[in-house]
Amino acid sequence: QVQLVESGGGMAQAGGSLRLSCSASGRTFSSYHMGWFRQAPGKEREFVAALKWLATNTYYADYADSVKGRFTISRDNAKNLGYLQMNSLKPEDTAVYYCAATRRPYSEYPGSYEYWGQGTQVTVSS
């Protein structure tokens, strides 16, 4: 069982930056795939970025095309924390951002993730 709590959302101007954090409970969090998703009003939840856990105990970073080169996902397993650094923000990045984790086979599909945080609002003004 993993519990996730996001923080760090807020308001930013276009071109600005925000860093989201995801605090996880559970001693085996390091072996979970960890992802970030977002949902804008009236839209479906969509994949943003994820760290795919590999059998070599390393991670592969995966990004949606819309955020590639602007967002960076990372994690600190010693602290059970995950991060999403968001730079060069655009108004279309406005959404509720969710942290998620799973031990199921890796996928960008939200339905593949077992555990979710409550979400944190990110609003980018032009």
Short mmCIF file of N, CA and C in Angstrom, two decimals:
data_model
loop_
_atom_site.label_atom_id
_atom_site.label_comp_id
_atom_site.label_asym_id
_atom_site.label_seq_id
_atom_site.Cartn_x
_atom_site.Cartn_y
_atom_site.Cartn_z
N GLN A 1 0.85 -1.19 0.00
CA GLN A 1 0.00 0.00 0.00
C GLN A 1 0.89 1.24 0.00
N VAL A 2 0.56 2.19 -0.86
CA VAL A 2 1.32 3.44 -0.97
C VAL A 2 0.34 4.60 -0.88
N GLN A 3 0.68 5.58 -0.09
CA GLN A 3 -0.10 6.81 -0.02
C GLN A 3 0.74 7.95 -0.56
N LEU A 4 0.11 8.80 -1.38
CA LEU A 4 0.82 9.87 -2.06
C LEU A 4 0.18 11.21 -1.74
N VAL A 5 1.02 12.21 -1.51
CA VAL A 5 0.53 13.56 -1.24
C VAL A 5 1.35 14.54 -2.07
N GLU A 6 0.67 15.30 -2.94
CA GLU A 6 1.35 16.29 -3.75
C GLU A 6 1.38 17.64 -3.05
N SER A 7 2.37 18.45 -3.43
CA SER A 7 2.45 19.82 -2.96
C SER A 7 3.24 20.63 -3.99
N GLY A 8 3.18 21.94 -3.86
CA GLY A 8 3.98 22.78 -4.72
C GLY A 8 3.24 23.45 -5.85
N GLY A 9 1.97 23.15 -6.00
CA GLY A 9 1.21 23.81 -7.05
C GLY A 9 0.99 25.28 -6.73
N GLY A 10 0.43 26.00 -7.68
CA GLY A 10 0.17 27.41 -7.47
C GLY A 10 0.02 28.11 -8.80
N MET A 11 0.28 29.40 -8.77
CA MET A 11 0.13 30.22 -9.97
C MET A 11 1.49 30.65 -10.48
N ALA A 12 1.61 30.74 -11.78
CA ALA A 12 2.84 31.20 -12.41
C ALA A 12 2.47 31.93 -13.69
N GLN A 13 3.37 32.79 -14.12
CA GLN A 13 3.18 33.44 -15.41
C GLN A 13 3.79 32.59 -16.51
N ALA A 14 3.34 32.77 -17.70
CA ALA A 14 3.91 32.07 -18.85
C ALA A 14 5.41 32.33 -18.89
N GLY A 15 6.16 31.25 -19.09
CA GLY A 15 7.61 31.35 -19.09
C GLY A 15 8.24 31.10 -17.74
N GLY A 16 7.40 31.04 -16.71
CA GLY A 16 7.90 30.83 -15.37
C GLY A 16 8.09 29.36 -15.04
N SER A 17 8.38 29.10 -13.76
CA SER A 17 8.67 27.75 -13.30
C SER A 17 7.93 27.43 -12.01
N LEU A 18 7.66 26.16 -11.83
CA LEU A 18 7.13 25.63 -10.58
C LEU A 18 7.74 24.25 -10.37
N ARG A 19 7.86 23.85 -9.11
CA ARG A 19 8.29 22.48 -8.81
C ARG A 19 7.25 21.81 -7.95
N LEU A 20 6.75 20.69 -8.42
CA LEU A 20 5.81 19.88 -7.67
C LEU A 20 6.56 18.79 -6.92
N SER A 21 6.07 18.48 -5.74
CA SER A 21 6.63 17.40 -4.94
C SER A 21 5.56 16.35 -4.67
N CYS A 22 6.01 15.14 -4.51
CA CYS A 22 5.11 14.02 -4.20
C CYS A 22 5.73 13.24 -3.05
N SER A 23 5.07 13.27 -1.91
CA SER A 23 5.55 12.55 -0.73
C SER A 23 4.86 11.20 -0.67
N ALA A 24 5.65 10.13 -0.57
CA ALA A 24 5.11 8.78 -0.61
C ALA A 24 5.37 8.05 0.69
N SER A 25 4.40 7.25 1.10
CA SER A 25 4.59 6.36 2.23
C SER A 25 4.91 4.97 1.68
N GLY A 26 5.43 4.09 2.52
CA GLY A 26 5.71 2.74 2.04
C GLY A 26 7.19 2.50 1.86
N ARG A 27 7.68 1.41 2.42
CA ARG A 27 9.12 1.14 2.42
C ARG A 27 9.64 0.71 1.07
N THR A 28 8.75 0.23 0.19
CA THR A 28 9.21 -0.28 -1.10
C THR A 28 8.90 0.67 -2.24
N PHE A 29 8.69 1.95 -1.93
CA PHE A 29 8.33 2.91 -2.96
C PHE A 29 9.36 2.95 -4.07
N SER A 30 10.60 2.68 -3.75
CA SER A 30 11.67 2.79 -4.74
C SER A 30 11.49 1.85 -5.92
N SER A 31 10.75 0.76 -5.73
CA SER A 31 10.56 -0.22 -6.81
C SER A 31 9.25 -0.02 -7.56
N TYR A 32 8.59 1.09 -7.32
CA TYR A 32 7.36 1.43 -8.04
C TYR A 32 7.68 2.34 -9.22
N HIS A 33 6.94 2.15 -10.32
CA HIS A 33 6.93 3.18 -11.35
C HIS A 33 6.23 4.39 -10.74
N MET A 34 6.75 5.58 -11.00
CA MET A 34 6.13 6.79 -10.49
C MET A 34 5.82 7.72 -11.65
N GLY A 35 4.60 8.22 -11.67
CA GLY A 35 4.22 9.07 -12.78
C GLY A 35 3.53 10.35 -12.33
N TRP A 36 3.52 11.32 -13.22
CA TRP A 36 2.75 12.55 -13.05
C TRP A 36 1.73 12.63 -14.19
N PHE A 37 0.52 12.97 -13.82
CA PHE A 37 -0.57 13.14 -14.78
C PHE A 37 -1.21 14.49 -14.52
N ARG A 38 -2.00 14.95 -15.47
CA ARG A 38 -2.73 16.20 -15.25
C ARG A 38 -4.11 16.11 -15.89
N GLN A 39 -5.00 16.93 -15.35
CA GLN A 39 -6.36 16.97 -15.88
C GLN A 39 -6.84 18.40 -15.87
N ALA A 40 -7.14 18.91 -17.06
CA ALA A 40 -7.69 20.25 -17.22
C ALA A 40 -9.21 20.15 -17.22
N PRO A 41 -9.91 21.24 -16.91
CA PRO A 41 -11.38 21.20 -16.88
C PRO A 41 -11.95 20.72 -18.21
N GLY A 42 -12.86 19.76 -18.13
CA GLY A 42 -13.51 19.26 -19.32
C GLY A 42 -12.69 18.31 -20.16
N LYS A 43 -11.50 17.98 -19.69
CA LYS A 43 -10.63 17.09 -20.45
C LYS A 43 -10.33 15.83 -19.65
N GLU A 44 -9.86 14.81 -20.35
CA GLU A 44 -9.48 13.57 -19.69
C GLU A 44 -8.10 13.74 -19.03
N ARG A 45 -7.88 12.90 -18.04
CA ARG A 45 -6.58 12.89 -17.38
C ARG A 45 -5.53 12.40 -18.39
N GLU A 46 -4.39 13.10 -18.44
CA GLU A 46 -3.39 12.75 -19.43
C GLU A 46 -2.02 12.56 -18.79
N PHE A 47 -1.23 11.75 -19.43
CA PHE A 47 0.13 11.47 -19.00
C PHE A 47 1.02 12.69 -19.20
N VAL A 48 1.87 12.95 -18.22
CA VAL A 48 2.84 14.05 -18.31
C VAL A 48 4.27 13.49 -18.33
N ALA A 49 4.60 12.71 -17.33
CA ALA A 49 5.96 12.17 -17.22
C ALA A 49 5.96 11.01 -16.24
N ALA A 50 6.95 10.14 -16.36
CA ALA A 50 7.06 9.02 -15.43
C ALA A 50 8.51 8.55 -15.35
N LEU A 51 8.80 7.95 -14.21
CA LEU A 51 10.05 7.24 -14.03
C LEU A 51 9.74 5.75 -13.97
N LYS A 52 10.15 5.05 -14.99
CA LYS A 52 9.92 3.60 -15.09
C LYS A 52 11.02 2.88 -14.34
N TRP A 53 10.63 2.09 -13.34
CA TRP A 53 11.62 1.31 -12.58
C TRP A 53 12.09 0.13 -13.43
N LEU A 54 13.41 -0.06 -13.48
CA LEU A 54 13.98 -1.14 -14.26
C LEU A 54 14.56 -2.20 -13.33
N ALA A 55 14.69 -3.42 -13.83
CA ALA A 55 15.17 -4.53 -13.01
C ALA A 55 16.60 -4.30 -12.53
N THR A 56 17.32 -3.42 -13.21
CA THR A 56 18.68 -3.08 -12.79
C THR A 56 18.67 -2.08 -11.64
N ASN A 57 17.48 -1.80 -11.13
CA ASN A 57 17.30 -0.83 -10.04
C ASN A 57 17.68 0.58 -10.46
N THR A 58 17.47 0.85 -11.70
CA THR A 58 17.62 2.20 -12.23
C THR A 58 16.28 2.62 -12.82
N TYR A 59 16.23 3.82 -13.35
CA TYR A 59 14.97 4.33 -13.85
C TYR A 59 15.13 4.89 -15.26
N TYR A 60 14.06 4.79 -16.00
CA TYR A 60 13.99 5.38 -17.34
C TYR A 60 12.96 6.50 -17.28
N ALA A 61 13.35 7.68 -17.70
CA ALA A 61 12.45 8.83 -17.70
C ALA A 61 11.68 8.89 -19.01
N ASP A 62 10.39 9.04 -18.89
CA ASP A 62 9.49 9.07 -20.05
C ASP A 62 8.68 10.35 -19.97
N TYR A 63 8.52 11.04 -21.09
CA TYR A 63 7.81 12.31 -21.10
C TYR A 63 6.79 12.37 -22.24
N ALA A 64 5.71 13.06 -21.98
CA ALA A 64 4.78 13.39 -23.06
C ALA A 64 5.45 14.39 -23.98
N ASP A 65 5.13 14.33 -25.26
CA ASP A 65 5.75 15.23 -26.23
C ASP A 65 5.50 16.70 -25.87
N SER A 66 4.35 16.97 -25.28
CA SER A 66 3.98 18.35 -24.98
C SER A 66 4.85 19.00 -23.90
N VAL A 67 5.55 18.18 -23.11
CA VAL A 67 6.36 18.73 -22.02
C VAL A 67 7.84 18.42 -22.18
N LYS A 68 8.19 17.64 -23.16
CA LYS A 68 9.58 17.24 -23.35
C LYS A 68 10.46 18.48 -23.55
N GLY A 69 11.56 18.51 -22.82
CA GLY A 69 12.47 19.64 -22.90
C GLY A 69 12.11 20.77 -21.95
N ARG A 70 10.93 20.73 -21.35
CA ARG A 70 10.51 21.78 -20.42
C ARG A 70 10.36 21.24 -18.99
N PHE A 71 9.89 20.00 -18.86
CA PHE A 71 9.65 19.40 -17.55
C PHE A 71 10.71 18.34 -17.28
N THR A 72 11.05 18.18 -16.00
CA THR A 72 12.00 17.15 -15.58
C THR A 72 11.42 16.40 -14.38
N ILE A 73 11.36 15.09 -14.49
CA ILE A 73 10.89 14.26 -13.39
C ILE A 73 12.09 13.67 -12.67
N SER A 74 11.98 13.58 -11.35
CA SER A 74 13.07 12.99 -10.56
C SER A 74 12.49 12.42 -9.27
N ARG A 75 13.32 11.72 -8.53
CA ARG A 75 12.87 11.16 -7.26
C ARG A 75 14.06 11.03 -6.31
N ASP A 76 13.77 11.08 -5.03
CA ASP A 76 14.77 10.87 -3.98
C ASP A 76 14.24 9.73 -3.11
N ASN A 77 14.69 8.53 -3.38
CA ASN A 77 14.15 7.36 -2.68
C ASN A 77 14.48 7.37 -1.20
N ALA A 78 15.61 7.96 -0.84
CA ALA A 78 15.98 8.02 0.58
C ALA A 78 14.95 8.81 1.37
N LYS A 79 14.31 9.77 0.71
CA LYS A 79 13.31 10.60 1.37
C LYS A 79 11.89 10.24 0.96
N ASN A 80 11.76 9.23 0.10
CA ASN A 80 10.43 8.86 -0.42
C ASN A 80 9.73 10.06 -1.05
N LEU A 81 10.46 10.79 -1.87
CA LEU A 81 9.92 11.96 -2.53
C LEU A 81 10.09 11.85 -4.03
N GLY A 82 9.11 12.37 -4.74
CA GLY A 82 9.20 12.52 -6.18
C GLY A 82 9.00 13.98 -6.54
N TYR A 83 9.53 14.36 -7.70
CA TYR A 83 9.46 15.77 -8.09
C TYR A 83 9.09 15.91 -9.56
N LEU A 84 8.49 17.04 -9.87
CA LEU A 84 8.28 17.42 -11.26
C LEU A 84 8.69 18.89 -11.37
N GLN A 85 9.83 19.14 -11.98
CA GLN A 85 10.29 20.50 -12.23
C GLN A 85 9.70 20.97 -13.55
N MET A 86 8.96 22.06 -13.49
CA MET A 86 8.27 22.55 -14.68
C MET A 86 8.82 23.93 -15.04
N ASN A 87 9.46 24.02 -16.17
CA ASN A 87 10.04 25.27 -16.66
C ASN A 87 9.33 25.71 -17.93
N SER A 88 9.54 26.95 -18.31
CA SER A 88 8.94 27.49 -19.54
C SER A 88 7.45 27.17 -19.60
N LEU A 89 6.77 27.43 -18.52
CA LEU A 89 5.36 27.10 -18.43
C LEU A 89 4.53 27.85 -19.45
N LYS A 90 3.49 27.20 -19.90
CA LYS A 90 2.56 27.77 -20.88
C LYS A 90 1.15 27.75 -20.29
N PRO A 91 0.28 28.64 -20.76
CA PRO A 91 -1.11 28.62 -20.25
C PRO A 91 -1.78 27.25 -20.43
N GLU A 92 -1.42 26.53 -21.47
CA GLU A 92 -2.02 25.21 -21.69
C GLU A 92 -1.53 24.15 -20.70
N ASP A 93 -0.57 24.50 -19.85
CA ASP A 93 -0.14 23.59 -18.78
C ASP A 93 -1.08 23.69 -17.57
N THR A 94 -2.00 24.63 -17.60
CA THR A 94 -2.94 24.79 -16.49
C THR A 94 -3.78 23.53 -16.32
N ALA A 95 -3.76 22.96 -15.12
CA ALA A 95 -4.48 21.73 -14.83
C ALA A 95 -4.27 21.36 -13.36
N VAL A 96 -5.01 20.36 -12.93
CA VAL A 96 -4.71 19.71 -11.66
C VAL A 96 -3.69 18.61 -11.96
N TYR A 97 -2.60 18.62 -11.22
CA TYR A 97 -1.53 17.65 -11.43
C TYR A 97 -1.58 16.58 -10.35
N TYR A 98 -1.47 15.32 -10.78
CA TYR A 98 -1.54 14.18 -9.88
C TYR A 98 -0.26 13.37 -9.93
N CYS A 99 0.17 12.94 -8.77
CA CYS A 99 1.25 11.98 -8.65
C CYS A 99 0.62 10.59 -8.56
N ALA A 100 1.25 9.60 -9.18
CA ALA A 100 0.71 8.24 -9.17
C ALA A 100 1.85 7.23 -9.11
N ALA A 101 1.52 6.05 -8.63
CA ALA A 101 2.53 4.99 -8.51
C ALA A 101 1.88 3.64 -8.78
N THR A 102 2.69 2.72 -9.29
CA THR A 102 2.18 1.39 -9.58
C THR A 102 3.30 0.39 -9.65
N ARG A 103 2.94 -0.88 -9.42
CA ARG A 103 3.86 -2.00 -9.65
C ARG A 103 3.40 -2.83 -10.84
N ARG A 104 2.30 -2.42 -11.44
CA ARG A 104 1.83 -3.12 -12.64
C ARG A 104 2.80 -2.86 -13.78
N PRO A 105 2.72 -3.62 -14.85
CA PRO A 105 3.60 -3.35 -15.99
C PRO A 105 3.51 -1.91 -16.43
N TYR A 106 4.63 -1.34 -16.80
CA TYR A 106 4.70 0.09 -17.08
C TYR A 106 3.80 0.48 -18.26
N SER A 107 3.14 1.61 -18.09
CA SER A 107 2.29 2.14 -19.14
C SER A 107 2.09 3.64 -18.90
N GLU A 108 1.78 4.37 -19.97
CA GLU A 108 1.43 5.78 -19.83
C GLU A 108 -0.08 5.95 -19.58
N TYR A 109 -0.79 4.87 -19.56
CA TYR A 109 -2.24 4.91 -19.39
C TYR A 109 -2.59 5.12 -17.92
N PRO A 110 -3.39 6.12 -17.59
CA PRO A 110 -3.71 6.37 -16.18
C PRO A 110 -4.32 5.17 -15.46
N GLY A 111 -5.10 4.37 -16.19
CA GLY A 111 -5.75 3.21 -15.57
C GLY A 111 -4.77 2.16 -15.08
N SER A 112 -3.52 2.25 -15.50
CA SER A 112 -2.51 1.29 -15.07
C SER A 112 -1.95 1.60 -13.69
N TYR A 113 -2.24 2.78 -13.19
CA TYR A 113 -1.67 3.21 -11.92
C TYR A 113 -2.63 2.91 -10.77
N GLU A 114 -2.07 2.30 -9.73
CA GLU A 114 -2.87 1.83 -8.59
C GLU A 114 -3.09 2.91 -7.54
N TYR A 115 -2.10 3.75 -7.34
CA TYR A 115 -2.14 4.69 -6.23
C TYR A 115 -2.04 6.12 -6.76
N TRP A 116 -2.87 6.99 -6.16
CA TRP A 116 -2.96 8.37 -6.62
C TRP A 116 -2.96 9.33 -5.44
N GLY A 117 -2.36 10.50 -5.67
CA GLY A 117 -2.50 11.58 -4.72
C GLY A 117 -3.80 12.32 -4.95
N GLN A 118 -4.02 13.35 -4.16
CA GLN A 118 -5.27 14.11 -4.24
C GLN A 118 -5.23 15.18 -5.31
N GLY A 119 -4.04 15.49 -5.81
CA GLY A 119 -3.90 16.48 -6.86
C GLY A 119 -3.53 17.85 -6.33
N THR A 120 -2.84 18.62 -7.15
CA THR A 120 -2.49 19.99 -6.81
C THR A 120 -2.70 20.87 -8.04
N GLN A 121 -3.31 22.04 -7.84
CA GLN A 121 -3.67 22.91 -8.95
C GLN A 121 -2.46 23.71 -9.43
N VAL A 122 -2.28 23.74 -10.73
CA VAL A 122 -1.28 24.59 -11.37
C VAL A 122 -2.01 25.50 -12.35
N THR A 123 -1.82 26.80 -12.20
CA THR A 123 -2.47 27.78 -13.06
C THR A 123 -1.40 28.67 -13.67
N VAL A 124 -1.37 28.73 -15.00
CA VAL A 124 -0.39 29.53 -15.71
C VAL A 124 -1.11 30.63 -16.47
N SER A 125 -0.76 31.86 -16.19
CA SER A 125 -1.41 33.00 -16.85
C SER A 125 -0.52 33.52 -17.98
N SER A 126 -1.18 34.06 -18.98
CA SER A 126 -0.45 34.57 -20.15
C SER A 126 -0.01 36.02 -19.95
#
